């Protein structure tokens, strides 16, 4: 499977060396880099994840149509904080 381009969960250096060896597009590429980083830990799911995801989904067109990334993040954080606060108040 590793030869066909499926990244292994195993720590075997031999398996990692064979990664992508049967994939023509990988010939001559520096594929060792795939194994040089450590993935970040998974996000801890909260009861408010859906609220925030829905908010971002509705507003993401702004980012695609020219809103500055930092402005978008700041505005989304402010709106997400407010939405979570409102949701928490409703649960009391």
GROMACS .gro file of N, CA and C in nm:
model
  276
    1UNK      N    1   0.082  -0.119   0.000
    1UNK     CA    2   0.000   0.000   0.000
    1UNK      C    3   0.087   0.126   0.000
    2UNK      N    4   0.196   0.120   0.073
    2UNK     CA    5   0.286   0.235   0.079
    2UNK      C    6   0.347   0.264  -0.059
    3UNK      N    7   0.377   0.160  -0.132
    3UNK     CA    8   0.433   0.178  -0.266
    3UNK      C    9   0.336   0.250  -0.359
    4UNK      N   10   0.206   0.234  -0.332
    4UNK     CA   11   0.104   0.295  -0.416
    4UNK      C   12   0.060   0.432  -0.366
    5UNK      N   13   0.132   0.488  -0.267
    5UNK     CA   14   0.104   0.625  -0.225
    5UNK      C   15   0.016   0.640  -0.104
    6UNK      N   16  -0.005   0.534  -0.028
    6UNK     CA   17  -0.081   0.544   0.097
    6UNK      C   18   0.018   0.560   0.211
    7UNK      N   19   0.008   0.669   0.284
    7UNK     CA   20   0.101   0.693   0.394
    7UNK      C   21   0.074   0.593   0.505
    8UNK      N   22   0.181   0.535   0.555
    8UNK     CA   23   0.169   0.432   0.658
    8UNK      C   24   0.162   0.493   0.797
    9UNK      N   25   0.098   0.420   0.887
    9UNK     CA   26   0.098   0.459   1.028
    9UNK      C   27   0.212   0.390   1.101
   10UNK      N   28   0.278   0.300   1.032
   10UNK     CA   29   0.389   0.226   1.091
   10UNK      C   30   0.514   0.314   1.098
   11UNK      N   31   0.604   0.281   1.190
   11UNK     CA   32   0.726   0.359   1.207
   11UNK      C   33   0.844   0.300   1.131
   12UNK      N   34   0.822   0.197   1.055
   12UNK     CA   35   0.929   0.128   0.984
   12UNK      C   36   0.993   0.219   0.878
   13UNK      N   37   1.123   0.239   0.892
   13UNK     CA   38   1.197   0.321   0.795
   13UNK      C   39   1.196   0.255   0.658
   14UNK      N   40   1.200   0.122   0.652
   14UNK     CA   41   1.197   0.051   0.524
   14UNK      C   42   1.068   0.076   0.448
   15UNK      N   43   0.957   0.074   0.519
   15UNK     CA   44   0.827   0.099   0.454
   15UNK      C   45   0.820   0.243   0.406
   16UNK      N   46   0.868   0.336   0.487
   16UNK     CA   47   0.866   0.477   0.448
   16UNK      C   48   0.953   0.503   0.325
   17UNK      N   49   1.065   0.431   0.314
   17UNK     CA   50   1.153   0.448   0.198
   17UNK      C   51   1.085   0.404   0.069
   18UNK      N   52   0.992   0.310   0.079
   18UNK     CA   53   0.923   0.257  -0.038
   18UNK      C   54   0.801   0.340  -0.077
   19UNK      N   55   0.767   0.438   0.006
   19UNK     CA   56   0.647   0.517  -0.019
   19UNK      C   57   0.646   0.575  -0.161
   20UNK      N   58   0.539   0.550  -0.233
   20UNK     CA   59   0.519   0.607  -0.366
   20UNK      C   60   0.608   0.552  -0.474
   21UNK      N   61   0.681   0.445  -0.448
   21UNK     CA   62   0.774   0.393  -0.549
   21UNK      C   63   0.702   0.342  -0.674
   22UNK      N   64   0.574   0.307  -0.664
   22UNK     CA   65   0.497   0.262  -0.780
   22UNK      C   66   0.410   0.372  -0.840
   23UNK      N   67   0.429   0.496  -0.796
   23UNK     CA   68   0.350   0.609  -0.846
   23UNK      C   69   0.438   0.692  -0.939
   24UNK      N   70   0.410   0.690  -1.069
   24UNK     CA   71   0.495   0.761  -1.165
   24UNK      C   72   0.510   0.911  -1.136
   25UNK      N   73   0.406   0.975  -1.085
   25UNK     CA   74   0.411   1.118  -1.057
   25UNK      C   75   0.510   1.153  -0.948
   26UNK      N   76   0.548   1.057  -0.863
   26UNK     CA   77   0.639   1.081  -0.753
   26UNK      C   78   0.786   1.060  -0.791
   27UNK      N   79   0.810   1.009  -0.909
   27UNK     CA   80   0.948   0.983  -0.951
   27UNK      C   81   1.027   1.113  -0.953
   28UNK      N   82   1.143   1.114  -0.888
   28UNK     CA   83   1.228   1.232  -0.885
   28UNK      C   84   1.184   1.340  -0.789
   29UNK      N   85   1.080   1.314  -0.710
   29UNK     CA   86   1.030   1.414  -0.614
   29UNK      C   87   1.088   1.387  -0.476
   30UNK      N   88   1.094   1.489  -0.395
   30UNK     CA   89   1.149   1.481  -0.260
   30UNK      C   90   1.037   1.439  -0.163
   31UNK      N   91   0.995   1.313  -0.173
   31UNK     CA   92   0.882   1.267  -0.092
   31UNK      C   93   0.919   1.235   0.052
   32UNK      N   94   1.047   1.233   0.084
   32UNK     CA   95   1.088   1.207   0.223
   32UNK      C   96   1.033   1.314   0.316
   33UNK      N   97   1.006   1.430   0.263
   33UNK     CA   98   0.955   1.541   0.344
   33UNK      C   99   0.821   1.508   0.409
   34UNK      N  100   0.744   1.418   0.350
   34UNK     CA  101   0.616   1.379   0.409
   34UNK      C  102   0.634   1.324   0.550
   35UNK      N  103   0.746   1.265   0.577
   35UNK     CA  104   0.769   1.197   0.704
   35UNK      C  105   0.854   1.277   0.802
   36UNK      N  106   0.888   1.400   0.770
   36UNK     CA  107   0.976   1.479   0.855
   36UNK      C  108   0.901   1.565   0.956
   37UNK      N  109   0.772   1.575   0.946
   37UNK     CA  110   0.695   1.656   1.039
   37UNK      C  111   0.609   1.568   1.128
   38UNK      N  112   0.568   1.624   1.239
   38UNK     CA  113   0.478   1.555   1.330
   38UNK      C  114   0.343   1.624   1.322
   39UNK      N  115   0.237   1.548   1.298
   39UNK     CA  116   0.105   1.611   1.289
   39UNK      C  117   0.065   1.676   1.422
   40UNK      N  118  -0.011   1.782   1.413
   40UNK     CA  119  -0.059   1.847   1.535
   40UNK      C  120  -0.167   1.760   1.598
   41UNK      N  121  -0.190   1.777   1.727
   41UNK     CA  122  -0.294   1.696   1.793
   41UNK      C  123  -0.432   1.732   1.740
   42UNK      N  124  -0.524   1.637   1.752
   42UNK     CA  125  -0.660   1.659   1.706
   42UNK      C  126  -0.728   1.767   1.789
   43UNK      N  127  -0.818   1.839   1.725
   43UNK     CA  128  -0.898   1.942   1.790
   43UNK      C  129  -0.992   1.875   1.890
   44UNK      N  130  -1.001   1.930   2.010
   44UNK     CA  131  -1.095   1.879   2.110
   44UNK      C  132  -1.234   1.932   2.076
   45UNK      N  133  -1.325   1.843   2.048
   45UNK     CA  134  -1.461   1.881   2.009
   45UNK      C  135  -1.534   1.937   2.131
   46UNK      N  136  -1.607   2.046   2.108
   46UNK     CA  137  -1.687   2.108   2.214
   46UNK      C  138  -1.834   2.110   2.171
   47UNK      N  139  -1.923   2.136   2.263
   47UNK     CA  140  -2.065   2.145   2.226
   47UNK      C  141  -2.095   2.264   2.134
   48UNK      N  142  -1.998   2.356   2.119
   48UNK     CA  143  -2.021   2.478   2.041
   48UNK      C  144  -1.957   2.474   1.903
   49UNK      N  145  -1.894   2.364   1.868
   49UNK     CA  146  -1.828   2.353   1.737
   49UNK      C  147  -1.925   2.376   1.622
   50UNK      N  148  -2.043   2.315   1.628
   50UNK     CA  149  -2.140   2.331   1.519
   50UNK      C  150  -2.184   2.477   1.506
   51UNK      N  151  -2.203   2.544   1.617
   51UNK     CA  152  -2.243   2.685   1.615
   51UNK      C  153  -2.140   2.768   1.539
   52UNK      N  154  -2.014   2.748   1.572
   52UNK     CA  155  -1.907   2.825   1.509
   52UNK      C  156  -1.890   2.786   1.363
   53UNK      N  157  -1.894   2.656   1.334
   53UNK     CA  158  -1.881   2.612   1.194
   53UNK      C  159  -1.992   2.669   1.107
   54UNK      N  160  -2.115   2.666   1.158
   54UNK     CA  161  -2.228   2.721   1.083
   54UNK      C  162  -2.209   2.870   1.056
   55UNK      N  163  -2.160   2.942   1.155
   55UNK     CA  164  -2.134   3.086   1.141
   55UNK      C  165  -2.030   3.112   1.032
   56UNK      N  166  -1.921   3.038   1.037
   56UNK     CA  167  -1.814   3.056   0.938
   56UNK      C  168  -1.863   3.016   0.799
   57UNK      N  169  -1.939   2.908   0.790
   57UNK     CA  170  -1.991   2.862   0.660
   57UNK      C  171  -2.076   2.971   0.594
   58UNK      N  172  -2.158   3.039   0.673
   58UNK     CA  173  -2.243   3.145   0.618
   58UNK      C  174  -2.163   3.267   0.572
   59UNK      N  175  -2.050   3.292   0.636
   59UNK     CA  176  -1.975   3.414   0.610
   59UNK      C  177  -1.850   3.395   0.525
   60UNK      N  178  -1.817   3.273   0.490
   60UNK     CA  179  -1.690   3.250   0.419
   60UNK      C  180  -1.683   3.316   0.282
   61UNK      N  181  -1.794   3.348   0.223
   61UNK     CA  182  -1.794   3.417   0.093
   61UNK      C  183  -1.722   3.551   0.105
   62UNK      N  184  -1.730   3.615   0.222
   62UNK     CA  185  -1.661   3.742   0.242
   62UNK      C  186  -1.510   3.724   0.224
   63UNK      N  187  -1.459   3.614   0.275
   63UNK     CA  188  -1.316   3.587   0.262
   63UNK      C  189  -1.279   3.565   0.116
   64UNK      N  190  -1.365   3.495   0.044
   64UNK     CA  191  -1.338   3.465  -0.096
   64UNK      C  192  -1.353   3.589  -0.185
   65UNK      N  193  -1.427   3.687  -0.140
   65UNK     CA  194  -1.452   3.805  -0.224
   65UNK      C  195  -1.373   3.928  -0.182
   66UNK      N  196  -1.269   3.907  -0.101
   66UNK     CA  197  -1.179   4.018  -0.078
   66UNK      C  198  -1.160   4.068   0.063
   67UNK      N  199  -1.237   4.019   0.160
   67UNK     CA  200  -1.214   4.063   0.297
   67UNK      C  201  -1.075   4.018   0.341
   68UNK      N  202  -1.003   4.106   0.407
   68UNK     CA  203  -0.871   4.076   0.459
   68UNK      C  204  -0.880   3.958   0.557
   69UNK      N  205  -0.785   3.866   0.550
   69UNK     CA  206  -0.786   3.745   0.633
   69UNK      C  207  -0.789   3.780   0.781
   70UNK      N  208  -0.704   3.872   0.822
   70UNK     CA  209  -0.700   3.909   0.964
   70UNK      C  210  -0.831   3.972   1.010
   71UNK      N  211  -0.890   4.054   0.925
   71UNK     CA  212  -1.019   4.114   0.957
   71UNK      C  213  -1.125   4.006   0.969
   72UNK      N  214  -1.126   3.914   0.875
   72UNK     CA  215  -1.223   3.804   0.876
   72UNK      C  216  -1.210   3.723   1.005
   73UNK      N  217  -1.088   3.688   1.042
   73UNK     CA  218  -1.066   3.608   1.163
   73UNK      C  219  -1.113   3.684   1.287
   74UNK      N  220  -1.077   3.812   1.294
   74UNK     CA  221  -1.119   3.893   1.409
   74UNK      C  222  -1.270   3.902   1.419
   75UNK      N  223  -1.336   3.930   1.305
   75UNK     CA  224  -1.483   3.941   1.304
   75UNK      C  225  -1.549   3.808   1.339
   76UNK      N  226  -1.495   3.699   1.287
   76UNK     CA  227  -1.553   3.568   1.316
   76UNK      C  228  -1.535   3.532   1.463
   77UNK      N  229  -1.420   3.567   1.519
   77UNK     CA  230  -1.398   3.540   1.661
   77UNK      C  231  -1.497   3.618   1.746
   78UNK      N  232  -1.516   3.745   1.715
   78UNK     CA  233  -1.611   3.827   1.790
   78UNK      C  234  -1.752   3.770   1.779
   79UNK      N  235  -1.793   3.734   1.659
   79UNK     CA  236  -1.928   3.680   1.638
   79UNK      C  237  -1.943   3.543   1.701
   80UNK      N  238  -1.838   3.461   1.695
   80UNK     CA  239  -1.843   3.328   1.755
   80UNK      C  240  -1.853   3.340   1.908
   81UNK      N  241  -1.773   3.429   1.966
   81UNK     CA  242  -1.779   3.449   2.111
   81UNK      C  243  -1.919   3.490   2.154
   82UNK      N  244  -1.980   3.580   2.077
   82UNK     CA  245  -2.114   3.629   2.109
   82UNK      C  246  -2.217   3.516   2.094
   83UNK      N  247  -2.205   3.437   1.988
   83UNK     CA  248  -2.299   3.326   1.964
   83UNK      C  249  -2.287   3.221   2.075
   84UNK      N  250  -2.164   3.190   2.116
   84UNK     CA  251  -2.143   3.092   2.223
   84UNK      C  252  -2.199   3.145   2.354
   85UNK      N  253  -2.174   3.273   2.381
   85UNK     CA  254  -2.225   3.334   2.504
   85UNK      C  255  -2.378   3.327   2.507
   86UNK      N  256  -2.441   3.357   2.395
   86UNK     CA  257  -2.587   3.351   2.385
   86UNK      C  258  -2.636   3.208   2.406
   87UNK      N  259  -2.568   3.113   2.344
   87UNK     CA  260  -2.608   2.972   2.357
   87UNK      C  261  -2.590   2.924   2.501
   88UNK      N  262  -2.481   2.965   2.565
   88UNK     CA  263  -2.458   2.925   2.705
   88UNK      C  264  -2.564   2.986   2.796
   89UNK      N  265  -2.604   3.110   2.771
   89UNK     CA  266  -2.706   3.175   2.853
   89UNK      C  267  -2.840   3.105   2.839
   90UNK      N  268  -2.868   3.052   2.721
   90UNK     CA  269  -2.994   2.980   2.699
   90UNK      C  270  -3.001   2.846   2.767
   91UNK      N  271  -2.886   2.791   2.803
   91UNK     CA  272  -2.881   2.659   2.868
   91UNK      C  273  -2.892   2.668   3.019
   92UNK      N  274  -2.884   2.789   3.073
   92UNK     CA  275  -2.890   2.805   3.220
   92UNK      C  276  -3.031   2.797   3.269
   0.00000   0.00000   0.00000
